[in-house]
Tab-separated table of C-alpha atoms and ligand atoms in Angstrom:
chain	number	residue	atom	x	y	z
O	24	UNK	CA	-3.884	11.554	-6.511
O	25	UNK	CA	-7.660	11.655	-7.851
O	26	UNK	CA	-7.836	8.744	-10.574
O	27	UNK	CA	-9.160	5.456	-11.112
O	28	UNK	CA	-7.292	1.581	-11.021
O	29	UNK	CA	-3.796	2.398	-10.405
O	30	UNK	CA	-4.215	2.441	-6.358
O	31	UNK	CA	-3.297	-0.383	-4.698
O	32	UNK	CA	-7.111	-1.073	-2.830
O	33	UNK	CA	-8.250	-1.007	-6.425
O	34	UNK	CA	-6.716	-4.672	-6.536
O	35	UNK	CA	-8.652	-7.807	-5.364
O	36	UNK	CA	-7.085	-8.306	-1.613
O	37	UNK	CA	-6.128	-11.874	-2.980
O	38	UNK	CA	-3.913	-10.364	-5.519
O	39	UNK	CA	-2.411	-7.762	-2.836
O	40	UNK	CA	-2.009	-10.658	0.013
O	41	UNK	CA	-0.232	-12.819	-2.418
O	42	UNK	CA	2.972	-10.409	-2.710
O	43	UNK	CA	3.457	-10.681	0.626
O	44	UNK	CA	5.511	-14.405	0.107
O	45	UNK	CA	7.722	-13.031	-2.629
O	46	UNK	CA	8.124	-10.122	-0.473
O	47	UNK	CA	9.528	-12.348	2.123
O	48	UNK	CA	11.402	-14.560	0.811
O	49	UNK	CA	12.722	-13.207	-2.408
O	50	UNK	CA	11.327	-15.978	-4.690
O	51	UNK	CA	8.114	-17.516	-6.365
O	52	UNK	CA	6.825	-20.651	-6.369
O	53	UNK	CA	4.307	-21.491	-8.993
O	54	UNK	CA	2.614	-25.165	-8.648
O	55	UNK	CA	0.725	-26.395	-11.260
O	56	UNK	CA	0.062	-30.200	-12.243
O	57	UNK	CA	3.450	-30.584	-14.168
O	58	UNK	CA	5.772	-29.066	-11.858
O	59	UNK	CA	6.402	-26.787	-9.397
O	60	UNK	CA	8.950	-24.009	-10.119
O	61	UNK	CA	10.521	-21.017	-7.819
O	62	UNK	CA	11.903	-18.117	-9.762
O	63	UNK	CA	13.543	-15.214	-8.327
O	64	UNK	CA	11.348	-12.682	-7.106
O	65	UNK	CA	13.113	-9.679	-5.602
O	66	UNK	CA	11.191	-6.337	-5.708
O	67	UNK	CA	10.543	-3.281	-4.468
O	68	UNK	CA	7.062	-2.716	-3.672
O	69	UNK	CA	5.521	0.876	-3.931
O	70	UNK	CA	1.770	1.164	-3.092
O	71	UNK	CA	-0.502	4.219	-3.929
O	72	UNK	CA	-3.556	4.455	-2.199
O	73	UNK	CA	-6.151	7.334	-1.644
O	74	UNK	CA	-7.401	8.350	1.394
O	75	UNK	CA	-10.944	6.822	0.251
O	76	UNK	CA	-12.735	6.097	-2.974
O	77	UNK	CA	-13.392	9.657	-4.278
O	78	UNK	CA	-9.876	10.469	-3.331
O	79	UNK	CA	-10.795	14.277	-2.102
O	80	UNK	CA	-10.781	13.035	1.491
O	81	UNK	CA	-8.251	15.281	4.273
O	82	UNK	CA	-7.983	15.573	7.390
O	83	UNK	CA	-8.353	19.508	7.247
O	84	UNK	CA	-11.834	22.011	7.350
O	85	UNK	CA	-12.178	21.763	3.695
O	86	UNK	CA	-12.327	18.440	2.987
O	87	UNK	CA	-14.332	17.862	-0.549
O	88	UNK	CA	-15.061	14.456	0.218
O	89	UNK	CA	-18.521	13.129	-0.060
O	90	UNK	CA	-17.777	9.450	0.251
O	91	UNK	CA	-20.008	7.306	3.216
O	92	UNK	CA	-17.987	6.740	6.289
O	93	UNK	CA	-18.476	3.324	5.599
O	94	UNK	CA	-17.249	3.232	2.106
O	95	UNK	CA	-14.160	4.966	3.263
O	96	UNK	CA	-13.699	1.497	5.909
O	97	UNK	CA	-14.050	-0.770	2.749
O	98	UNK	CA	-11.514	0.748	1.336
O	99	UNK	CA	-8.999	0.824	3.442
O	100	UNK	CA	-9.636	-2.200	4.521
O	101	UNK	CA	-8.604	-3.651	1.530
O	102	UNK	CA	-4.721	-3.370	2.250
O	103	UNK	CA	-5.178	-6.245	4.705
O	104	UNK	CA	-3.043	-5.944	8.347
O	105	UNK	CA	-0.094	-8.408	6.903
O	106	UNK	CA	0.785	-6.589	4.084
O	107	UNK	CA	1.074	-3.385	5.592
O	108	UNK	CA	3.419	-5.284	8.202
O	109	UNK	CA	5.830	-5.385	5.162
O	110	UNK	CA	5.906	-1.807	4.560
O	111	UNK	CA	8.624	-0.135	5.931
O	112	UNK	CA	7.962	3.365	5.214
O	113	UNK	CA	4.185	5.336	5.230
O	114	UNK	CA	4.240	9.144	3.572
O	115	UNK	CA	0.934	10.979	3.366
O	116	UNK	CA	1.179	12.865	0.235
O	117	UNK	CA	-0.794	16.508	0.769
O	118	UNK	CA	-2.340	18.186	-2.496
O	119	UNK	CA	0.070	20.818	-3.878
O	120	UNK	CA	-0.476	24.208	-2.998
O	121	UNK	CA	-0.932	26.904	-5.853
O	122	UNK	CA	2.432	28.558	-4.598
O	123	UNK	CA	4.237	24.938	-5.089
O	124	UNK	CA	2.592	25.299	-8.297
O	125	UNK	CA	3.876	27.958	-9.512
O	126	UNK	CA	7.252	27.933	-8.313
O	127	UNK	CA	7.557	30.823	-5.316
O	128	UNK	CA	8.705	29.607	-1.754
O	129	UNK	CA	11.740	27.299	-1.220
O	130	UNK	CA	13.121	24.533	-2.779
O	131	UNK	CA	14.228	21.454	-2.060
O	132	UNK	CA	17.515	19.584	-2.619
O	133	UNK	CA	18.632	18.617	-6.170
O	134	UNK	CA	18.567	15.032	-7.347
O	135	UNK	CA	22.037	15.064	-7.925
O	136	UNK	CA	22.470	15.745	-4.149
O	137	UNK	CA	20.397	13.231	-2.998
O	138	UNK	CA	21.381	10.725	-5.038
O	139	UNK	CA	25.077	11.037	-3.475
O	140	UNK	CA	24.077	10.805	-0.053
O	141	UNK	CA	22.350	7.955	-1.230
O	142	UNK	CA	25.169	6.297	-2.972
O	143	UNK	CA	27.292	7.289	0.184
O	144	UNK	CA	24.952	5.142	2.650
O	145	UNK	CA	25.062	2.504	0.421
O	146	UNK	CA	28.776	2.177	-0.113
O	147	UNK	CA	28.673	2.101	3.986
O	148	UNK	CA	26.356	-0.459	4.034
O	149	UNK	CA	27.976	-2.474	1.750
O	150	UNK	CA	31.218	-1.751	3.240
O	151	UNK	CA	29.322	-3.434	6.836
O	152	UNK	CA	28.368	-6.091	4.834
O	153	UNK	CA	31.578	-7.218	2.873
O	154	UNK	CA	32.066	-10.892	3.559
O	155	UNK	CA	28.660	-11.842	4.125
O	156	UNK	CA	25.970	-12.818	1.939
O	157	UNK	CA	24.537	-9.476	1.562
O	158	UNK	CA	24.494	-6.179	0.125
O	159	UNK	CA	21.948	-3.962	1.674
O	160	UNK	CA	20.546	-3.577	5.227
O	161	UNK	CA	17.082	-4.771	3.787
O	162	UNK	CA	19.194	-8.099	2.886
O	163	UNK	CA	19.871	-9.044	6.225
O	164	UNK	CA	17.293	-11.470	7.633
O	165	UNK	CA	15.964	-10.210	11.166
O	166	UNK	CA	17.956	-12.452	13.502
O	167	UNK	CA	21.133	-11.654	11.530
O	168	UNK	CA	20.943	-8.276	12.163
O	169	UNK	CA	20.083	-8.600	15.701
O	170	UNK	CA	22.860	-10.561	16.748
O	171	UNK	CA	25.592	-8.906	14.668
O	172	UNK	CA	24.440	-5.642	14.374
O	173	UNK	CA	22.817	-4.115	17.001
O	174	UNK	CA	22.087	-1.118	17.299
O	175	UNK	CA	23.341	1.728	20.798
O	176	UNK	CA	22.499	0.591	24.135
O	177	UNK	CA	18.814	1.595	24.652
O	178	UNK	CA	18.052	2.810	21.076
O	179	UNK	CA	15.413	0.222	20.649
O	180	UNK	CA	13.410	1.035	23.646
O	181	UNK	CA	11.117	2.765	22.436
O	182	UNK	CA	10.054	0.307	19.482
O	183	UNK	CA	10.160	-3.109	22.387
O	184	UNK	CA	7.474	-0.552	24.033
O	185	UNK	CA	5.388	-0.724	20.940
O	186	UNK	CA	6.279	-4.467	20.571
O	187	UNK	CA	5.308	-5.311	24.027
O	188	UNK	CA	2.084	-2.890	23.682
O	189	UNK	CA	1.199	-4.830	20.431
O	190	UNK	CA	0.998	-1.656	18.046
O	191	UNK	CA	4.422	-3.120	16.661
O	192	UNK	CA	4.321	-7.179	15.666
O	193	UNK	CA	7.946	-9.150	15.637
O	194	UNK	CA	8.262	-8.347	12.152
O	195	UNK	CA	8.123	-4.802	12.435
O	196	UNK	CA	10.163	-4.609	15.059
O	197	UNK	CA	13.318	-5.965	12.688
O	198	UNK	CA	11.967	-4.492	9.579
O	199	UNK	CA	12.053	-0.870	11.947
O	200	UNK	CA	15.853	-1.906	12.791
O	201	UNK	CA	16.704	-2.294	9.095
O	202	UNK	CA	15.307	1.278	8.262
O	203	UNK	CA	17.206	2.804	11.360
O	204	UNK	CA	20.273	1.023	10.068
O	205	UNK	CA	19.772	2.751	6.792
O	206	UNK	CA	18.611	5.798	8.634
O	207	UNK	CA	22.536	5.690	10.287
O	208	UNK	CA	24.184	5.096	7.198
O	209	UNK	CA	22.953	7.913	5.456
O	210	UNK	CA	23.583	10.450	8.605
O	211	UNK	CA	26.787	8.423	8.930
O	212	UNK	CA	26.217	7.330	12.275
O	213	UNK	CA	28.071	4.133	13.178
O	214	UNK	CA	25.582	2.528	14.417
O	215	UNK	CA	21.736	3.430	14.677
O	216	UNK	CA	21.262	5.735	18.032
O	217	UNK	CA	18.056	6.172	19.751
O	218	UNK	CA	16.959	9.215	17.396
O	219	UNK	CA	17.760	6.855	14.315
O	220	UNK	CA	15.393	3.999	15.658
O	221	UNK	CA	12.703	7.152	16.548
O	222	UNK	CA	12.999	8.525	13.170
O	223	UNK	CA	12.776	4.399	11.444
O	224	UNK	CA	9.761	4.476	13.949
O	225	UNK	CA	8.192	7.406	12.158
O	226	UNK	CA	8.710	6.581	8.956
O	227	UNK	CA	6.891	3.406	9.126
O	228	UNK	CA	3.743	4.647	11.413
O	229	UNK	CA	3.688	8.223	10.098
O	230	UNK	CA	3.278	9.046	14.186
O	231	UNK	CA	6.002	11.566	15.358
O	232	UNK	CA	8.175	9.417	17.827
O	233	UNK	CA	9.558	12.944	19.403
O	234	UNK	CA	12.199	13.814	16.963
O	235	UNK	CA	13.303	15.685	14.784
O	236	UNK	CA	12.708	14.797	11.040
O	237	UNK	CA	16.317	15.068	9.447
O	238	UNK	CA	17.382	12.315	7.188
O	239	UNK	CA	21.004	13.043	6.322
O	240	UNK	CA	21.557	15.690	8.625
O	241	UNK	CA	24.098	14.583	11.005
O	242	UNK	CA	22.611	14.945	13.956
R	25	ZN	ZN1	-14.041	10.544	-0.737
């Protein structure tokens, strides 16, 4: 991921901070002096972001990284607290190793076969969903969800922990139910259990919540 102006701290933090309406809401509103306007603004926002500046930073012996400790604050700092609220799911993307490179060791699943299970978890969700308003789990707003679709007894223990502790704000904790709703509908679960929630957990703080990683697997 070494390269210049396409992560997302390359932006001005105004820029960046200004998705985060559209993000909420689905729409724009531009005011200027003869009008104000609100277009539709429904995206899906994908960020790319280097560990620091030089982009050679890692967390192992060999890091090649020569950037100042406090150069490598800046920069993260530049995805500001509230936007990072709004995204749901965090992967740390590891250099590839010469083997990957060359095509020894195992593979992993085909498009094709991913893309079913996708299309699968979708037609559930929609299936859920017939009648109201919406289409997808990320649709629903928070309360909606909540009340109508809760997930088992006791699955969200763990993230009200985190919400009570303050590592997880009131947004995360319904933008972590969505994911372990969509988490469910692609294992096929009926409704999110306790690993599902874990696993949503992960996925959004890249910490291990104690579970197995298995997306799809039916657990
Ligand atoms: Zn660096």
């Amino acid at each position: 991921m070494v390269g210049k102006d396409d992560e997302a701290p390359e932006f001005s933090g105004h820029a960046l901070d200004a998705l985060r309406q559209p993000l909420e809401s689905g729409h724009v509103v531009i005011a200027r002096a003869a009008g104000v306007v609100r277009l539709p603004a429904k995206f899906l926002m994908m960020l790319a972001a280097n560990p620091c500046p030089c982009g050679r930073r890692s967390s192992g012996p060999h890091s090649a990284c020569e950037c100042p400790a406090a150069a490598v604050r800046r920069y993260q700092a530049r995805l500001s607290g509230p936007l990072l609220d709004r995204v749901d799911l965090r992967v740390e993307v590891r250099p590839v190793t010469r083997a990957e490179l060359v095509g020894t060791g195992t593979r992993g699943e085909t498009s094709a076969t991913v893309a079913a299970r996708v299309l699968a978890a979708r037609e559930r969700a929609a299936a859920r969903l017939a009648h109201t308003p919406w289409r997808t789990n990320s649709d629903v707003p928070g309360h909606e969800m909540r009340t109508h679709w809760p997930p088992a007894t006791g699955a969200m223990h763990r993230a009200e922990a985190q919400l009570e502790s303050g590592t997880l704000t009131a947004r995360g904790l319904d933008r972590v139910l969505r994911v372990a709703w969509t988490v469910a509908d692609l294992a096929g679960h009926d409704r999110p259990t306790e690993q599902d929630v874990a696993l949503a957990l992960h996925l959004r703080t890249g910490i291990p919540q104690g579970v197995p990683m298995a997306i799809g697997a039916d657990a």
